[in-house]
Coordinates of C-alpha atoms in Angstrom, one line a residue:
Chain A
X1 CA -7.8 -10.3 11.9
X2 CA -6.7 -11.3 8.4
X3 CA -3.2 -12.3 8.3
X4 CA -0.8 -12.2 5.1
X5 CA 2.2 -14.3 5.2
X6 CA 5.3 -13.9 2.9
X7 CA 8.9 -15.7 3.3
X8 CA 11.4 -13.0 4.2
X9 CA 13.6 -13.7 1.5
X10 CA 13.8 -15.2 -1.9
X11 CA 17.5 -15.7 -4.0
X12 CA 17.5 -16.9 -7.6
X13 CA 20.5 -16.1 -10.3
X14 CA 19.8 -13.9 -13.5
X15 CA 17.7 -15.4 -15.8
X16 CA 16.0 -17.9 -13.8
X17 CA 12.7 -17.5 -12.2
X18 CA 11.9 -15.9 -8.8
X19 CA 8.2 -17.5 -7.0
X20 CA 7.5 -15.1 -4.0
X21 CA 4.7 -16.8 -2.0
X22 CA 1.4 -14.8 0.0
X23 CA 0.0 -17.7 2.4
X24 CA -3.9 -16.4 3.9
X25 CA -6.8 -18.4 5.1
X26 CA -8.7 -18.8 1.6
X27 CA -7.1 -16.5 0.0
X28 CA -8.0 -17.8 -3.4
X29 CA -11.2 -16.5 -2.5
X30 CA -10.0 -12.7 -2.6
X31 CA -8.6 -10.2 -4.9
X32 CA -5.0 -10.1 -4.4
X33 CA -2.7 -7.1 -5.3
X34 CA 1.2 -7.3 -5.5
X35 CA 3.6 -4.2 -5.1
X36 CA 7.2 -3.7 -6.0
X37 CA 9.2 -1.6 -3.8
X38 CA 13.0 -0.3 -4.8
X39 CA 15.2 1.5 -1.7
X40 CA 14.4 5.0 -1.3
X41 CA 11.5 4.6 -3.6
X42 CA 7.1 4.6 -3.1
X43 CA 5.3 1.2 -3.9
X44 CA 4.4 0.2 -7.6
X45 CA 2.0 -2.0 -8.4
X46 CA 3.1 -4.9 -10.7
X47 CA -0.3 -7.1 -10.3
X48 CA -3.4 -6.3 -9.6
X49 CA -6.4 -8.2 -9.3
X50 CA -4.7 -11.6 -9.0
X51 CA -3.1 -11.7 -12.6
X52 CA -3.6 -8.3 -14.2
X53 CA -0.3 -6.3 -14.9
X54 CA -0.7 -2.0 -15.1
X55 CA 0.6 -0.8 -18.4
X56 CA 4.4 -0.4 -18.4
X57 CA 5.0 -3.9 -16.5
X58 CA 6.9 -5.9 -17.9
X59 CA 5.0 -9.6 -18.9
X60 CA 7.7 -11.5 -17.0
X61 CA 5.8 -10.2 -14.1
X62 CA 2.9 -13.0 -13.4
X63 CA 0.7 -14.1 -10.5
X64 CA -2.0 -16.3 -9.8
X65 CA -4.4 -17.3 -6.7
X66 CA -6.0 -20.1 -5.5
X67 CA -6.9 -22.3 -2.7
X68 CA -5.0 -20.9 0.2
X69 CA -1.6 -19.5 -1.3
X70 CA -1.2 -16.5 -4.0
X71 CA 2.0 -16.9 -6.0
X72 CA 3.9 -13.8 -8.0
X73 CA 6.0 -14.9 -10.3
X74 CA 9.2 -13.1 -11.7
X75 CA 10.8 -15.2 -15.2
X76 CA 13.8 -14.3 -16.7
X77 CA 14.9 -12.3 -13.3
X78 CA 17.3 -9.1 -13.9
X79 CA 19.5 -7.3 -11.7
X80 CA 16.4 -4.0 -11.7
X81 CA 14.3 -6.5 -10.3
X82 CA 16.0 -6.6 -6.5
X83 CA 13.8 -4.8 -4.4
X84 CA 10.9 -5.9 -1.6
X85 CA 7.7 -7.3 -2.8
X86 CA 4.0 -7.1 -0.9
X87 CA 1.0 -8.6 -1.9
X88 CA -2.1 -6.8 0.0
X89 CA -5.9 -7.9 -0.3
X90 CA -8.7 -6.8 1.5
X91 CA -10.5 -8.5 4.2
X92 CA -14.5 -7.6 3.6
X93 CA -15.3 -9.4 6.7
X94 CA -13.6 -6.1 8.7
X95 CA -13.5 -4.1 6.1
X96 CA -9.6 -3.7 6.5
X97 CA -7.1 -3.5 3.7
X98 CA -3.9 -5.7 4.9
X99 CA -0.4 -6.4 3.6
X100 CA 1.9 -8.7 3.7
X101 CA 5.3 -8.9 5.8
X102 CA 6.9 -8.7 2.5
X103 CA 9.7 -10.3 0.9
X104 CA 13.5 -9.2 -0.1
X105 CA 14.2 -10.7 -3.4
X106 CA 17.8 -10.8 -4.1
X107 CA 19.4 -11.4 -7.5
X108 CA 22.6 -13.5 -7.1
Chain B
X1 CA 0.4 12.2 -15.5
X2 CA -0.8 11.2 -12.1
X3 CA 0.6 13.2 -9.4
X4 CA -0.1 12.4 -5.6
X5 CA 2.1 14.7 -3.0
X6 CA 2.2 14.3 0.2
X7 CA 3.0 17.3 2.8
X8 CA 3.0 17.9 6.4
X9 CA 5.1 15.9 7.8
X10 CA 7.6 16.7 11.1
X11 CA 8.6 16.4 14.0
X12 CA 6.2 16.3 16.6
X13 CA 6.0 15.5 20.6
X14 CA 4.2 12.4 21.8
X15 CA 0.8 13.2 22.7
X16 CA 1.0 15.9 19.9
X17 CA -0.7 16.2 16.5
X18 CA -0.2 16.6 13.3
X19 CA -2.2 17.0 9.8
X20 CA -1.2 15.3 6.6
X21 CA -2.2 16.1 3.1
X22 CA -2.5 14.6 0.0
X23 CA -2.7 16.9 -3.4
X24 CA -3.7 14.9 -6.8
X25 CA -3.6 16.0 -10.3
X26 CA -4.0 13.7 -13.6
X27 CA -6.8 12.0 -12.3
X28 CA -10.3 12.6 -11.8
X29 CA -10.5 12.5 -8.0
X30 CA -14.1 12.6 -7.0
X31 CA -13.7 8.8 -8.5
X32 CA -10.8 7.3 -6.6
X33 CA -11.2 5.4 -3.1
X34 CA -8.2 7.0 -1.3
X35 CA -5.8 5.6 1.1
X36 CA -2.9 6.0 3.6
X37 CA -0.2 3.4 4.3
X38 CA 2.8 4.0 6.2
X39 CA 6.1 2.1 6.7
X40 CA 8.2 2.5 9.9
X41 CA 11.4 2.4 9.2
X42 CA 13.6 -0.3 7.9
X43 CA 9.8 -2.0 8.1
X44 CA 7.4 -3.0 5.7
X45 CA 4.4 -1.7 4.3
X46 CA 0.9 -1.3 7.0
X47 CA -2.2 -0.1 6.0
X48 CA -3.4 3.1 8.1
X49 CA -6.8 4.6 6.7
X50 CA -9.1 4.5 3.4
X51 CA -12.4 6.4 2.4
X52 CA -13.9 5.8 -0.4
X53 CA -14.9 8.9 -3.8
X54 CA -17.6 11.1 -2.1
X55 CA -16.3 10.8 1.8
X56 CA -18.8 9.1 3.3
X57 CA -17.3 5.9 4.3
X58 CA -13.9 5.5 6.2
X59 CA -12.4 2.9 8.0
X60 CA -9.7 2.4 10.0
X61 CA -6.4 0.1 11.3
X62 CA -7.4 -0.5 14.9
X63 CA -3.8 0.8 15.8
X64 CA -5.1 4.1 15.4
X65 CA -9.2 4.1 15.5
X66 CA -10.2 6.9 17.7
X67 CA -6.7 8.9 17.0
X68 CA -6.7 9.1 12.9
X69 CA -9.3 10.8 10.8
X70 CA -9.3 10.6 7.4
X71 CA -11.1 13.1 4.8
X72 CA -10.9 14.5 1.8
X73 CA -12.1 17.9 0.0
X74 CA -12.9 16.7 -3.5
X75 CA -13.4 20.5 -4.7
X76 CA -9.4 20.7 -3.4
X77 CA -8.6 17.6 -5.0
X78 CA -7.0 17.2 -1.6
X79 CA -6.6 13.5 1.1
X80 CA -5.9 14.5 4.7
X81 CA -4.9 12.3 7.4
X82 CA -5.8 14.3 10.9
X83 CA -3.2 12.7 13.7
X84 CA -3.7 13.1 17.2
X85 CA -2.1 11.5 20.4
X86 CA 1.0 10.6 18.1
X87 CA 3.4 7.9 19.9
X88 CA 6.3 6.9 19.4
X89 CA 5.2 3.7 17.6
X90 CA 3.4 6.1 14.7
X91 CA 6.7 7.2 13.6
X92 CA 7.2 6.4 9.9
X93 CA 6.8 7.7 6.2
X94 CA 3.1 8.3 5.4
X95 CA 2.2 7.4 2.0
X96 CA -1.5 8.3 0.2
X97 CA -2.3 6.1 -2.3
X98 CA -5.7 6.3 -5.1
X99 CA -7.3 3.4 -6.4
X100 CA -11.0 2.4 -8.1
X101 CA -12.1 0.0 -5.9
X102 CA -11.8 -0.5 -1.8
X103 CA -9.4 -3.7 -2.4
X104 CA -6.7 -2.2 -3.6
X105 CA -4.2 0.6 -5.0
X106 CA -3.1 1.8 -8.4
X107 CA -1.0 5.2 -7.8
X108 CA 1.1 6.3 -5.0
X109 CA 2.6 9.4 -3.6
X110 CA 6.5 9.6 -2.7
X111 CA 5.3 9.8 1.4
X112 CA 6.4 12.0 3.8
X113 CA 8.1 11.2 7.1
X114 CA 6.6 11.7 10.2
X115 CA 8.6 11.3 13.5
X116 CA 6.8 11.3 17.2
X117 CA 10.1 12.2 19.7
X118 CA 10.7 14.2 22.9

């Protein structure tokens, strides 16, 4: 089966940027979707379709994909950005949508 | 506005079952892939079912093929996840989750917590 892998945790101070990594066998290759996910709270989706933000994301919210490693990038960090983020593709060889471990991203 | 509430949730026996639904509004339905993911707690996010706009496709985690059915009523505007032979190990907050395409999500629900115990 497809496996996702994310670092566990990422720390950066305000205002600097936060890279939160998705490591999968050619990933680059596949659509990848990143959520944002608050304590107490359901999943939002900040990219979608590699580097496509939903209305109402902010544009410091950025990701790309390529070779084997999908990156979402956070710039300008803020304190409302602490939460745990997933990135999720899906795996047309077993038709099986699969997620990431997911990563805490602390804000110093 | 795009509304996707969850219900049916509980507390159930192991070996017991249970039936989830999913009720959407703001969002033409019968054009949405649907899904449900769950999250054990103090875990992170695993995928669970999806079928796609008319119901004729599903497919499953293999951590609950034979045990989970998925379906949806489009005239209801309704998901539903059908749980049998619930374990301990199914214990977690159900969300259901829409989206235009079978790769990934746009909307989600707030979940609701299921919990398999004696």
């Amino acid at each position: 089966s497809y496996v996702l892998t994310q670092p566990p945790s990422v720390s950066v101070a305000p205002g600097q940027t936060a890279i939160i990594t998705c490591g999968g066998n050619n990933i680059g290759s596949k659509s990848v979707h990143w959520y944002q996910q608050k304590p107490g709270q359901a999943p939002v989706v900040v990219v979608y379709d590699d580097t496509d933000r939903p209305s109402g994301i902010p544009e410091r919210f950025s990701g790309s994909n390529s070779g084997n490693t999908a990156t979402l990038t956070v710039s300008r960090v803020e304190a409302g950005d602490e939460a745990d983020y997933y990135c999720q593709v899906w795996d047309s060889d077993s038709d099986h949508v699969v997620f990431g471990g997911g990563t805490k991203l602390t804000v110093l | 506005e795009v509304q996707l509430v969850e219900s049916g949730g509980g507390l159930v026996q192991p070996g017991g079952s249970l039936r989830l639904s999913c009720a959407a509004s703001g969002l033409t339905f019968s054009s949405y892939w649907m899904y449900w993911v769950r999250q054990p707690p103090g875990k992170g996010l695993v995928w669970v079912s999806r079928i796609n706009s008319d119901g004729s496709s599903t497919s499953n985690a293999d951590s609950v093929k034979g045990r989970f059915t998925i379906s949806r009523d489009n005239t209801k505007n309704t998901l539903y996840l059908q749980m049998n032979s619930l374990r301990a190990e199914d214990t977690a907050v159900y969300y259901c989750a829409s989206g235009l395409s079978p790769w990934g999500t746009d909307y989600w629900g707030q979940g609701t917590l299921v919990t398999v115990s004696s």
